[in-house]
Tab-separated table of C-alpha atoms and ligand atoms in Angstrom:
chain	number	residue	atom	x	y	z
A	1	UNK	CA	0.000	0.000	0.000
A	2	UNK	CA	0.624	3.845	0.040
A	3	UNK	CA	-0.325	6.192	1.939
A	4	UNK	CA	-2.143	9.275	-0.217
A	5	UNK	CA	-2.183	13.157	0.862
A	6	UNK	CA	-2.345	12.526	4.351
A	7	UNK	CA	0.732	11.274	5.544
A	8	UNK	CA	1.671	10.189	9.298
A	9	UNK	CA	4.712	12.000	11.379
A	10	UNK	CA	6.367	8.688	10.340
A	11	UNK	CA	6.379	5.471	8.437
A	12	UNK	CA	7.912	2.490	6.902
A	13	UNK	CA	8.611	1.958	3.349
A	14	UNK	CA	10.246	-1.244	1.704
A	15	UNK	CA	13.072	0.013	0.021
A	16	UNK	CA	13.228	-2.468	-2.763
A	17	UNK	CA	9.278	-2.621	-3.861
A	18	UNK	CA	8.277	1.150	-2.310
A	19	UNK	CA	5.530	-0.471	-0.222
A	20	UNK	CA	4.622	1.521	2.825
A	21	UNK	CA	3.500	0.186	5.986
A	22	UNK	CA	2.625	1.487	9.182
A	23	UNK	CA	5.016	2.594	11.658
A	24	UNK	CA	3.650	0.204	14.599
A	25	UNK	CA	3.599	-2.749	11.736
A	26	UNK	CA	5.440	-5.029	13.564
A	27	UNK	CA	7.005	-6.942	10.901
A	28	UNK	CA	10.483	-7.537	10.381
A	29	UNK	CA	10.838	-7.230	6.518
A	30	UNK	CA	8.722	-5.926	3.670
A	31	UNK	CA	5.109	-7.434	3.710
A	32	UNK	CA	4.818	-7.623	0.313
A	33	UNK	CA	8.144	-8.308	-1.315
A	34	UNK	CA	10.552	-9.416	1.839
A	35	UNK	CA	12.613	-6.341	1.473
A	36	UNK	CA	14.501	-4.407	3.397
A	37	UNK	CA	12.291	-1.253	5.714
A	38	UNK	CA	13.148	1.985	6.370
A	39	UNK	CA	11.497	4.544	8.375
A	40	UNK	CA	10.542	7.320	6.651
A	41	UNK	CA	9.804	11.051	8.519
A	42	UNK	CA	7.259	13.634	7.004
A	43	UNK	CA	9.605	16.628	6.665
A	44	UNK	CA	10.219	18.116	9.762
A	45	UNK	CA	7.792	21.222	10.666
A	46	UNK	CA	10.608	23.732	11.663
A	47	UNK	CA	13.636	25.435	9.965
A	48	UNK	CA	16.743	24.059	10.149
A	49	UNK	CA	17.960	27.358	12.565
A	50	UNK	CA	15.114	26.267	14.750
A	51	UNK	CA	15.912	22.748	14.729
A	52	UNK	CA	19.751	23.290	15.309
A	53	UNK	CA	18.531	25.415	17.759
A	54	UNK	CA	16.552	23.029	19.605
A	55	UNK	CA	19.399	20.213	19.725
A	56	UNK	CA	21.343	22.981	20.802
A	57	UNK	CA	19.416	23.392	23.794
A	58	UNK	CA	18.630	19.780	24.919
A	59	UNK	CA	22.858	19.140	25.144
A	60	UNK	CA	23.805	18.350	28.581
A	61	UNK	CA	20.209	18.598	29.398
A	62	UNK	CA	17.960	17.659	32.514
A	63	UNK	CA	18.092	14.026	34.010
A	64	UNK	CA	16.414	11.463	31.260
A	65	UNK	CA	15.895	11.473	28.033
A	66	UNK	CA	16.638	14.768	27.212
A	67	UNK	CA	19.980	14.303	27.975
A	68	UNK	CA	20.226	11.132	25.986
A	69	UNK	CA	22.242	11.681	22.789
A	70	UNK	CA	19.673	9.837	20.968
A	71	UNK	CA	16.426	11.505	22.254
A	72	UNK	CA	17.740	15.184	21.357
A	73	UNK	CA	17.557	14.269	18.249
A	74	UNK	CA	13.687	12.796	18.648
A	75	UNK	CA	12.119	15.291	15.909
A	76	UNK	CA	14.327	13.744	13.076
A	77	UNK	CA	14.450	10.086	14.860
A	78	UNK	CA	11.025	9.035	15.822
A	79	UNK	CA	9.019	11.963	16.509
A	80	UNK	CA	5.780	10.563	17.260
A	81	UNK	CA	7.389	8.629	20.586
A	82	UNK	CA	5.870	9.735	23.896
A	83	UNK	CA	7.343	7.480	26.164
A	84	UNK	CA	11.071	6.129	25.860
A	85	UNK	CA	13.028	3.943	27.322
A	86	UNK	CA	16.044	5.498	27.448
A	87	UNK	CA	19.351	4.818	29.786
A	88	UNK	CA	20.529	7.696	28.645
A	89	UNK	CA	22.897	6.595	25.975
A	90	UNK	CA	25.051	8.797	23.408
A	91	UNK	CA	26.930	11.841	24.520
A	92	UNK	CA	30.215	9.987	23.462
A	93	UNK	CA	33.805	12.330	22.629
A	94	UNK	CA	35.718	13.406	19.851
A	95	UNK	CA	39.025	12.811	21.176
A	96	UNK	CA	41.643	13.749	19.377
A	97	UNK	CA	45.720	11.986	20.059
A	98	UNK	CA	48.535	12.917	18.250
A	99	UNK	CA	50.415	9.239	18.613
A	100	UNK	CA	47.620	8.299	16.823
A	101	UNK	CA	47.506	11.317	14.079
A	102	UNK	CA	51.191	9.982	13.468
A	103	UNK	CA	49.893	6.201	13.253
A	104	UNK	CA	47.370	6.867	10.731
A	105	UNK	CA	49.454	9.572	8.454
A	106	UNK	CA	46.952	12.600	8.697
A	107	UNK	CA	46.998	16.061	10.375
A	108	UNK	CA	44.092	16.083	12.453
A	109	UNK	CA	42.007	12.416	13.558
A	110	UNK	CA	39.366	13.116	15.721
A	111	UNK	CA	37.968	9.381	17.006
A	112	UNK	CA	34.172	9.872	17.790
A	113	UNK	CA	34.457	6.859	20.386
A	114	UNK	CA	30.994	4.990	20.876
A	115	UNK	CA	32.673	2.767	23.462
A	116	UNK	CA	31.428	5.416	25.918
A	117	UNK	CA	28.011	3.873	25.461
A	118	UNK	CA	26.412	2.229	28.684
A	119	UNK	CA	27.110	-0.954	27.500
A	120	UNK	CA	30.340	0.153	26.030
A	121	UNK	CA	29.340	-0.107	22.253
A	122	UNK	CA	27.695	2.431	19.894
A	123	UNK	CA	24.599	-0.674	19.796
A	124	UNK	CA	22.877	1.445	22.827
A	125	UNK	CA	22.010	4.003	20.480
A	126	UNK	CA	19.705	1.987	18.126
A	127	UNK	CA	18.592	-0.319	21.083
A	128	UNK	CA	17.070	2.704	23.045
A	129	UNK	CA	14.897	3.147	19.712
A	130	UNK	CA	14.423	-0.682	19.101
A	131	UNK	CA	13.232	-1.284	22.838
A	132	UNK	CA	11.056	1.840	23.016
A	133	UNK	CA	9.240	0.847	19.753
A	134	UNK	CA	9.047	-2.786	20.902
A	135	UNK	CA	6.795	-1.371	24.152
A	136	UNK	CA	4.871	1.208	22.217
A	137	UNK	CA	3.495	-1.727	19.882
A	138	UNK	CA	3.400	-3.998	22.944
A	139	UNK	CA	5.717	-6.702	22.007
A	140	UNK	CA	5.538	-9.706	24.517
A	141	UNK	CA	9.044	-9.914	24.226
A	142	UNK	CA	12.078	-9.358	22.220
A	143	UNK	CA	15.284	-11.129	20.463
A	144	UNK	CA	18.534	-10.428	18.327
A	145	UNK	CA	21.092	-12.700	16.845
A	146	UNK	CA	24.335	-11.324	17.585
A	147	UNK	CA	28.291	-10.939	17.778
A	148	UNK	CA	28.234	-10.294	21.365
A	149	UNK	CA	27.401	-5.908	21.436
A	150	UNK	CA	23.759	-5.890	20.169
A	151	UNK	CA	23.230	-9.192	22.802
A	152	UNK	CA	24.802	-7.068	25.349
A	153	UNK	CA	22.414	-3.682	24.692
A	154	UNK	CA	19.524	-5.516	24.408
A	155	UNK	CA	19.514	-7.412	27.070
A	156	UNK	CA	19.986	-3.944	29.601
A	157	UNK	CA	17.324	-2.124	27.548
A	158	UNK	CA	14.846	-5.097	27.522
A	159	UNK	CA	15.869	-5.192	31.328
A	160	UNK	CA	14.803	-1.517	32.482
A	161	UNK	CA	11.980	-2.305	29.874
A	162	UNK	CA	10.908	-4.836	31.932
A	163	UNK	CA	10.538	-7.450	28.736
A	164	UNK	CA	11.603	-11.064	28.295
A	165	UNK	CA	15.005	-11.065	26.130
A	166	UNK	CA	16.144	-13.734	24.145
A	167	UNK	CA	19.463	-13.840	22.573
A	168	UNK	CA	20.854	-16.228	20.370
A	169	UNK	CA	24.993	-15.763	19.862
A	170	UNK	CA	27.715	-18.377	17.773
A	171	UNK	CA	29.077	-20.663	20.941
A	172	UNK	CA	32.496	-19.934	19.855
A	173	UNK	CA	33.568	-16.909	19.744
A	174	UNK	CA	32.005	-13.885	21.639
A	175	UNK	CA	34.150	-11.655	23.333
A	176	UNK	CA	33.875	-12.929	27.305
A	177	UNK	CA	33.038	-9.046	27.955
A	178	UNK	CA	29.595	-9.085	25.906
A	179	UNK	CA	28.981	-12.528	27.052
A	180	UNK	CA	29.185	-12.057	30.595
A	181	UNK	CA	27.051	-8.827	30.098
A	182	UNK	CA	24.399	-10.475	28.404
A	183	UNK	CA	23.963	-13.019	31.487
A	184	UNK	CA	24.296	-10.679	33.918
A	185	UNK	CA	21.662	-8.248	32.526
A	186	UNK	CA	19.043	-11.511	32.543
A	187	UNK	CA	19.055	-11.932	29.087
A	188	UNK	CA	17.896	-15.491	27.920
A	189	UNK	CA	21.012	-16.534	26.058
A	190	UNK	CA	21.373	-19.323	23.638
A	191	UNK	CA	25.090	-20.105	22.585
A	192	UNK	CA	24.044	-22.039	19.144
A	193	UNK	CA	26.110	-24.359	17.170
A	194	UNK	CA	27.180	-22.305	14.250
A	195	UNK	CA	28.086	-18.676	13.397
A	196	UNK	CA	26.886	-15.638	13.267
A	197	UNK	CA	25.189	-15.675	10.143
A	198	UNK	CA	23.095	-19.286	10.994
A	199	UNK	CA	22.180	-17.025	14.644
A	200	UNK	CA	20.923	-14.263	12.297
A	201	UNK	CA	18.466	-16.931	9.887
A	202	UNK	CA	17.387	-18.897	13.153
A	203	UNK	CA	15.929	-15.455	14.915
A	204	UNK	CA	14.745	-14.086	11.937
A	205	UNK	CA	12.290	-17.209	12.053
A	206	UNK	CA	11.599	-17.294	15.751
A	207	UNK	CA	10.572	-13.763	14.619
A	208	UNK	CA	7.921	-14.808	12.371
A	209	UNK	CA	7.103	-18.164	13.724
A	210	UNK	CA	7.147	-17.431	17.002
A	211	UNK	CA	6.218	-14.095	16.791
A	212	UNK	CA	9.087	-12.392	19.377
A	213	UNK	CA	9.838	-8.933	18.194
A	214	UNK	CA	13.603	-8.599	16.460
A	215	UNK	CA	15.584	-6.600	17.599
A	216	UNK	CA	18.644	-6.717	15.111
A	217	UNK	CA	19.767	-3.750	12.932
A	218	UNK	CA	16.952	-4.959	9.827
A	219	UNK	CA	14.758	-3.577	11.827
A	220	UNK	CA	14.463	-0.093	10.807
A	221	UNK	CA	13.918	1.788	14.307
A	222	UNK	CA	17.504	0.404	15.291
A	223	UNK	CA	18.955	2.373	12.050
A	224	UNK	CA	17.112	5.639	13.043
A	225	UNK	CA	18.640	5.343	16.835
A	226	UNK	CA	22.378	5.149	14.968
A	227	UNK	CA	22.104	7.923	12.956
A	228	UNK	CA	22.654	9.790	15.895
A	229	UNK	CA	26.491	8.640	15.898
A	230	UNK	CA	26.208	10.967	12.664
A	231	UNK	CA	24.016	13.694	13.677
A	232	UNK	CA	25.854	13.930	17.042
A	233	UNK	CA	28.808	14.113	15.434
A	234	UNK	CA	28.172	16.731	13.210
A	235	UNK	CA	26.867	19.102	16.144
A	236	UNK	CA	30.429	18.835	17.598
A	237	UNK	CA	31.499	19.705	14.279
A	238	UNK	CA	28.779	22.628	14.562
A	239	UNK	CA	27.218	21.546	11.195
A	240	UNK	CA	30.561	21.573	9.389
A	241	UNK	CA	31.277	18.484	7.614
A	242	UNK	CA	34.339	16.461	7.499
A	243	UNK	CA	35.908	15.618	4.077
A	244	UNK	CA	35.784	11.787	5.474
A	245	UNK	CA	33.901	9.432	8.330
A	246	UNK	CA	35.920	5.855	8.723
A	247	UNK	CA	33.767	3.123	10.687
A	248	UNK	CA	34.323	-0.717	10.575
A	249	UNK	CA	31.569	-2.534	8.858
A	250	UNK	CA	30.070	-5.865	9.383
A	251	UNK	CA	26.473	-6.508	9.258
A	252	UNK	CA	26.043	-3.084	7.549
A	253	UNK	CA	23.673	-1.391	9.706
A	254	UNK	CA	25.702	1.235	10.416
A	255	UNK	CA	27.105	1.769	7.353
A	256	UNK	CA	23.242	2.124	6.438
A	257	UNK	CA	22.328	4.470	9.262
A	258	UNK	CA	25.393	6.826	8.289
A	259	UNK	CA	24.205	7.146	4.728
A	260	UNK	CA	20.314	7.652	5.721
A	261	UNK	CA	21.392	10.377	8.906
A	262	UNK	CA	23.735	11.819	6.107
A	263	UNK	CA	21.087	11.980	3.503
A	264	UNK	CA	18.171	13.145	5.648
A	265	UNK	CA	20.582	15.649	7.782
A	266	UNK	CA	21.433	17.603	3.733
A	267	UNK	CA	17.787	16.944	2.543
A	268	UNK	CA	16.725	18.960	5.507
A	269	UNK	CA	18.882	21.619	5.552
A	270	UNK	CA	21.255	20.788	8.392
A	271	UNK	CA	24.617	20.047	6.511
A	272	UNK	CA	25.576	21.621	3.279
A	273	UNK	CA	28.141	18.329	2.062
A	274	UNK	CA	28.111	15.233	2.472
A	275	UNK	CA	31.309	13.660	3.705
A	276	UNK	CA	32.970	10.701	2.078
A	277	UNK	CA	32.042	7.387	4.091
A	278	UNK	CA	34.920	4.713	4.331
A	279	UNK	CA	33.700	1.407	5.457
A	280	UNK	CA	36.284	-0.795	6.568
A	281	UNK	CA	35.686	-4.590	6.794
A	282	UNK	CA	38.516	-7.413	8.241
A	283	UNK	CA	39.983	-9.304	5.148
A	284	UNK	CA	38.740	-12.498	6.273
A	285	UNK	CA	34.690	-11.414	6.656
A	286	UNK	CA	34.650	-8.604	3.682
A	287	UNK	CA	31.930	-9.916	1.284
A	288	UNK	CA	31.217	-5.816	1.402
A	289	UNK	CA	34.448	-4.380	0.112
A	290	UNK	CA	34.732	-7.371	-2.743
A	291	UNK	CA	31.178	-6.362	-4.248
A	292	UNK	CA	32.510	-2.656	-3.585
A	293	UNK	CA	35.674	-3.650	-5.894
A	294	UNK	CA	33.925	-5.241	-8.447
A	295	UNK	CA	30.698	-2.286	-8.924
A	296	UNK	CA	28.887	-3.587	-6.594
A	297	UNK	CA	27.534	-5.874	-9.304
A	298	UNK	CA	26.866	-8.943	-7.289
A	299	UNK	CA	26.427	-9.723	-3.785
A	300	UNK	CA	28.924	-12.049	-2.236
A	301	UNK	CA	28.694	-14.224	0.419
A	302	UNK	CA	31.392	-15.872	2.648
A	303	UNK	CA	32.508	-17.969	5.608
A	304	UNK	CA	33.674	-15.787	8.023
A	305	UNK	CA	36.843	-15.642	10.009
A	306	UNK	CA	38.840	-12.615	11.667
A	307	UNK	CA	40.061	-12.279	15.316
A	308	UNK	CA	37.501	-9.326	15.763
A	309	UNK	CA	34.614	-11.502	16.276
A	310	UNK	CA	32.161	-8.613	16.442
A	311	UNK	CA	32.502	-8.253	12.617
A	312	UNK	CA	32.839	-11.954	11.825
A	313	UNK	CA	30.111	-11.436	9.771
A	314	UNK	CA	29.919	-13.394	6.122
A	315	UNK	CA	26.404	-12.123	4.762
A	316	UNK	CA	25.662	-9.350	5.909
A	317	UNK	CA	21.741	-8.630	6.233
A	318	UNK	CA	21.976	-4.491	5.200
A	319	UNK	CA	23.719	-5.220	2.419
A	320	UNK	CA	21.543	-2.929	0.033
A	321	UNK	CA	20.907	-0.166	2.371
A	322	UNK	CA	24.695	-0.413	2.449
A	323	UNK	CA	25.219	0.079	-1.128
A	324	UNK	CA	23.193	3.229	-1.504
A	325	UNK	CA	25.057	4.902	1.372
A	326	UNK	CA	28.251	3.958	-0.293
A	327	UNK	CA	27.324	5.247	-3.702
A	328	UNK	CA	25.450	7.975	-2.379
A	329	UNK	CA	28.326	9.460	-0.476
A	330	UNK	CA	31.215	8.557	-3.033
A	331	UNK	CA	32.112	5.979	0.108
A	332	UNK	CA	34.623	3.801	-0.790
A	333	UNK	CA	34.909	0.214	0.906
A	334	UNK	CA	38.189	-1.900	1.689
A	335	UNK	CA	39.266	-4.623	3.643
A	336	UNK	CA	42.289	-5.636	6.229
A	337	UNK	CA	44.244	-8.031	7.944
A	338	UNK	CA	43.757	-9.120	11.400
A	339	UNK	CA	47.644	-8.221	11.529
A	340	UNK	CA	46.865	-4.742	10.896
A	341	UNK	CA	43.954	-4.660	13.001
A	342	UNK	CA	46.075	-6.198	15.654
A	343	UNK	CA	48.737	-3.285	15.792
A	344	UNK	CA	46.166	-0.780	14.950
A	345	UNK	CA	44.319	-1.660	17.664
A	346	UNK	CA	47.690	-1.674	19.801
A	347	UNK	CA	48.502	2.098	18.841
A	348	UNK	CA	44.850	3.420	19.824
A	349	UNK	CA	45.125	0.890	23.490
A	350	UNK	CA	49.010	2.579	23.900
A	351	UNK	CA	47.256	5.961	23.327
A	352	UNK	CA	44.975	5.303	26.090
A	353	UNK	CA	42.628	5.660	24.332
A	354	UNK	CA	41.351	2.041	23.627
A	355	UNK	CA	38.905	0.436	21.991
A	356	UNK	CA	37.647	-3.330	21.064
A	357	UNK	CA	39.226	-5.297	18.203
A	358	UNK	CA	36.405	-4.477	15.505
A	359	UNK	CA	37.160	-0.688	16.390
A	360	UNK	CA	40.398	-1.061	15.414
A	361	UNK	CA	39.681	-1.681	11.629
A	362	UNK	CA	38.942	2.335	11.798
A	363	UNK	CA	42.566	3.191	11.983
A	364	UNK	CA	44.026	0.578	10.123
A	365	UNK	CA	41.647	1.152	7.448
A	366	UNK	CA	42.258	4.452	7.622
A	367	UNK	CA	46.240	4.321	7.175
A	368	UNK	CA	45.705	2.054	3.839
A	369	UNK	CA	43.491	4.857	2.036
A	370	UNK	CA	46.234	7.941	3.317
A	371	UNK	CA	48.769	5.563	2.064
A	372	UNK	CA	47.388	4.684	-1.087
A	373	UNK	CA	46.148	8.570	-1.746
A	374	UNK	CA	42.487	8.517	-1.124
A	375	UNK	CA	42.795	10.712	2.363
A	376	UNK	CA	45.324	13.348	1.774
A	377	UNK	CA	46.889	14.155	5.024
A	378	UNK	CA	45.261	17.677	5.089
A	379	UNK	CA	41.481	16.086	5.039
A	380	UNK	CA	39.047	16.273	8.009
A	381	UNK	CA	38.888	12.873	9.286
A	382	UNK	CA	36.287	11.180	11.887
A	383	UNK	CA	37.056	7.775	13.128
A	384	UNK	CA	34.485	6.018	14.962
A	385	UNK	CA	35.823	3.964	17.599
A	386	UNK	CA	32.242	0.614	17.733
A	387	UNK	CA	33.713	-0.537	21.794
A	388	UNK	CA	35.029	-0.423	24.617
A	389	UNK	CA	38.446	-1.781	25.446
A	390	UNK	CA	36.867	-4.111	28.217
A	391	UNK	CA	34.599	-5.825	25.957
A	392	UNK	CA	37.359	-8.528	24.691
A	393	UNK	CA	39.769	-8.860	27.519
A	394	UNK	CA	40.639	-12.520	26.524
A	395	UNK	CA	42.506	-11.537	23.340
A	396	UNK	CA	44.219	-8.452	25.227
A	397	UNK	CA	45.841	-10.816	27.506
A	398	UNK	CA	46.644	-13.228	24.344
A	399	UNK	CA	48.390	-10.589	22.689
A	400	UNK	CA	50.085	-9.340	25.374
A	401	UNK	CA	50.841	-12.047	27.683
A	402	UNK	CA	51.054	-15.681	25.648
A	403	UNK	CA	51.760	-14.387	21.976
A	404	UNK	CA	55.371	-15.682	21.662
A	405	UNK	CA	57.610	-14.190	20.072
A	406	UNK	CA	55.958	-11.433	21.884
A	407	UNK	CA	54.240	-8.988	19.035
A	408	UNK	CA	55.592	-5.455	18.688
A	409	UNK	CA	54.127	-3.547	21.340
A	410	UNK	CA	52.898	-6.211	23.790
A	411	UNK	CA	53.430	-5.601	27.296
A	412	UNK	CA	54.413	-8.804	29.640
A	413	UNK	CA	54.045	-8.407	33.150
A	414	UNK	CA	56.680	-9.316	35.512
A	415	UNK	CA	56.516	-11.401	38.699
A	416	UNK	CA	58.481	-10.739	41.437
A	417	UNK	CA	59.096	-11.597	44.768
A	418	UNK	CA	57.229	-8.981	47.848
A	419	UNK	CA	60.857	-7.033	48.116
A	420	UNK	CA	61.841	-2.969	47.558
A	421	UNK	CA	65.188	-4.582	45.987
A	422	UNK	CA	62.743	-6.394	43.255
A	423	UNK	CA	61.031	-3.216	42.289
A	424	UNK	CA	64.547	-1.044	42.159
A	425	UNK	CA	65.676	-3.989	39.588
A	426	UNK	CA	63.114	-3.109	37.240
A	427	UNK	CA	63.564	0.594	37.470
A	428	UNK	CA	67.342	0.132	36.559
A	429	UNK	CA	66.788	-2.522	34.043
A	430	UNK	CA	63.906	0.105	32.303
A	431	UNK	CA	66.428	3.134	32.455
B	501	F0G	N1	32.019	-2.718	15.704
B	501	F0G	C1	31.521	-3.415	16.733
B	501	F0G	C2	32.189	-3.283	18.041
B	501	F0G	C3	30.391	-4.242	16.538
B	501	F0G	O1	29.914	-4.917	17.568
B	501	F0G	C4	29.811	-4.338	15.262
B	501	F0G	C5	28.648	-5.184	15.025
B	501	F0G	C6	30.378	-3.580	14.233
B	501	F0G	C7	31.476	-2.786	14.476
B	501	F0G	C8	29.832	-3.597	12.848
B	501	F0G	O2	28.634	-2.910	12.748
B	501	F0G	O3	27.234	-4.778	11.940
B	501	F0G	O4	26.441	-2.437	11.828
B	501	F0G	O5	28.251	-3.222	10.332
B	501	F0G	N2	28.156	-5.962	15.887
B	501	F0G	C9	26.907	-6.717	15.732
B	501	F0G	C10	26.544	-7.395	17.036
B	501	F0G	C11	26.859	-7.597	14.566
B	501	F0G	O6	25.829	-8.394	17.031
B	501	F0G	O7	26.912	-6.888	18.086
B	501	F0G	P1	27.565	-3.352	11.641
């Protein structure tokens, strides 16, 4: 269907067929065709001076959501919510190190670092959405398939939510960090016999079969909730645009939310350019950056395998909302190795700045386009950091502890015995 003349605050729309549905519809995909939703937002009924205005206003605001990162943003997110269920999430620095302006080969990186999330991961932002939509349309409860993160958020959300949560996560493999927060939040979790991408098919028919609402980023309320990395972003910038925005890239959701938070935020006045998007995927899980290479004429799928598990993805689900962000924003899409990720994500943890492995692909990706000539040195560059350096503690002590030879940059501790003359060793031997 369509809707005629009289159109609601909000909607969904299948992006492949144009079929609109009903914002509180329910269903995961497309009615009609199976494709892919988006929401869609009537225009919004102020200028963009008032609206920056506004956003301006609500930063740092009073206790709940108003001072959510997400919720400022409500006119151009989901206007028509009334009550949210908000932690409140977002809020998250630019933070700016020059060990790690050196690392990369550009002037200026400022790392927009989602890690400082309440679960540690930029996932909060679409799960405050997700969650509040799943209680406006009374869901009796709610599930995602995940790498770990999205388990992690949903399982606090559906918690202050007060909703069942059921999470289904590859046995082998998630980060002990998102697996311990997903049990200790209450979360029903399932640790199934397969990977990611068999977690992903199995909830998307509990979904429909078993009618629990999903809660991973195809459903188009999580996309509107991370836009905000974008939108939040650009207010720090105060509506000036970087030349570039480098994010890792797995199941494509937030590739797709950059590219919709891009296009609405220059549709609408707020932005003047659109930046260049750089999605970077790990070589061993980049179906993405091979259709990128080859025209994005075909889709590819693969069997995934990286040490950055949260992007250990081999078909990823937003693949076509993907593409158009790409294409829309002359993005560009590349791929590499867990040995780069691995001393990438090294320089940003010696920083002290830190992040999770995933993360990491940000800066390595980043030095392979200023080395190759993509990102001149001079360009304004955003790096979005996914998570939190706690979230995979069991390869941190790998690397740093067990790897032998020892890799560059890993730190071994040193046992000694309780004596002054111990510690005074070390000192000399350091000097
Ligand atoms: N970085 C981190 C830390 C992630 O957890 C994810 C995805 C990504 C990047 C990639 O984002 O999938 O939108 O392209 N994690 C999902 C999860 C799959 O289940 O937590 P994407």
């Amino acid at each position: 269907m369509r809707f005629q003349t009289q159109r609601p605050a909000s909607w969904q729309s299948c992006i492949a067929c144009g079929n609109e549905m009903v914002e509180t519809d329910p269903l995961p995909r497309c009615g009609v065709c199976g494709g892919l939703l988006e929401i869609e937002h009537r225009p919004p009924a102020m200028t963009p001076a008032e609206l920056i205005q506004r956003f301006t206003e609500r930063r740092g605001g009073q206790p709940g959501a108003t001072a959510s990162g997400v919720w400022r943003f409500r006119e151009i997110v989901l206007p028509s919510a009334d009550t949210v269920v908000s932690h409140p999430e977002g809020n998250t620095p630019l933070l700016h190190r020059v060990a790690l302006d050196r690392w990369a080969g550009v002037d200026h990186l400022l790392l927009k670092h989602e890690g400082h999330n309440p679960t540690g991961s930029f996932k909060d932002r679409g799960m405050t959405v997700g969650v509040t939509q799943a209680k406006r349309i009374g869901a009796a409860a709610v599930a995602c398939a995940s790498t770990g993160n999205t388990s992690a958020s949903l399982a606090a959300y559906a918690a202050q939510a007060g909703l069942p949560a059921l999470v289904l996560v590859p046995r082998d493999g998630v980060a002990t960090g998102k697996l311990a927060q997903s049990l200790a939040y209450g979360a029903k979790t399932l640790l199934v016999r397969g990977d990611f991408d068999d977690c992903l098919r199995l909830v998307e028919q509990a979904s429909t079969q078993l009618g629990v609402y999903l809660l991973n980023s195809i459903n188009p309320f999580r996309i509107e909730g991370q836009k905000t990395i974008v939108l939040e972003m650009l207010q720090q910038l105060v509506w000036e645009s970087p030349d570039w925005i480098v994010l890792p890239a797995g199941n494509l959701g937030n590739t797709a939310a950059f590219g919709k938070a891009l296009r609405e935020a220059r549709r609408w006045g707020l932005i003047s350019r659109l930046p260049r998007l750089a999605a970077v995927q790990a070589a061993g899980a980049a179906p993405f950056a091979r259709s990128f290479a080859e025209g994005f004429s075909k889709r590819h799928r693969v069997k995934a395998d990286t040490v950055a598990t949260a992007i250990k993805i081999g078909d990823p689900a937003s693949y076509d909302r993907a593409v158009q962000a790409i294409t829309e924003t002359d993005g560009v899409v590349l791929s590499v190795s867990d040995a780069e990720l691995l001393e990438a994500k090294a320089a940003v943890d010696a920083s002290g700045v830190g992040c999770e492995p995933a993360s990491a692909a940000t800066l390595a990706g980043l030095r392979q386009l200023v080395r190759q000539g993509t990102v001149k040195p001079s360009d304004r560059v955003i790096g979005v950091l996914t998570g939190h350096i706690l979230k995979d503690p069991g390869l941190l002590l790998k690397y740093h502890q067990e790897t032998d030879p020892p890799p560059p940059g890993a730190n071994r501790p040193l046992e000694i015995d309780a004596d002054i003359r111990e510690i005074e060793r070390v000192l000399k031997s350091k000097a």
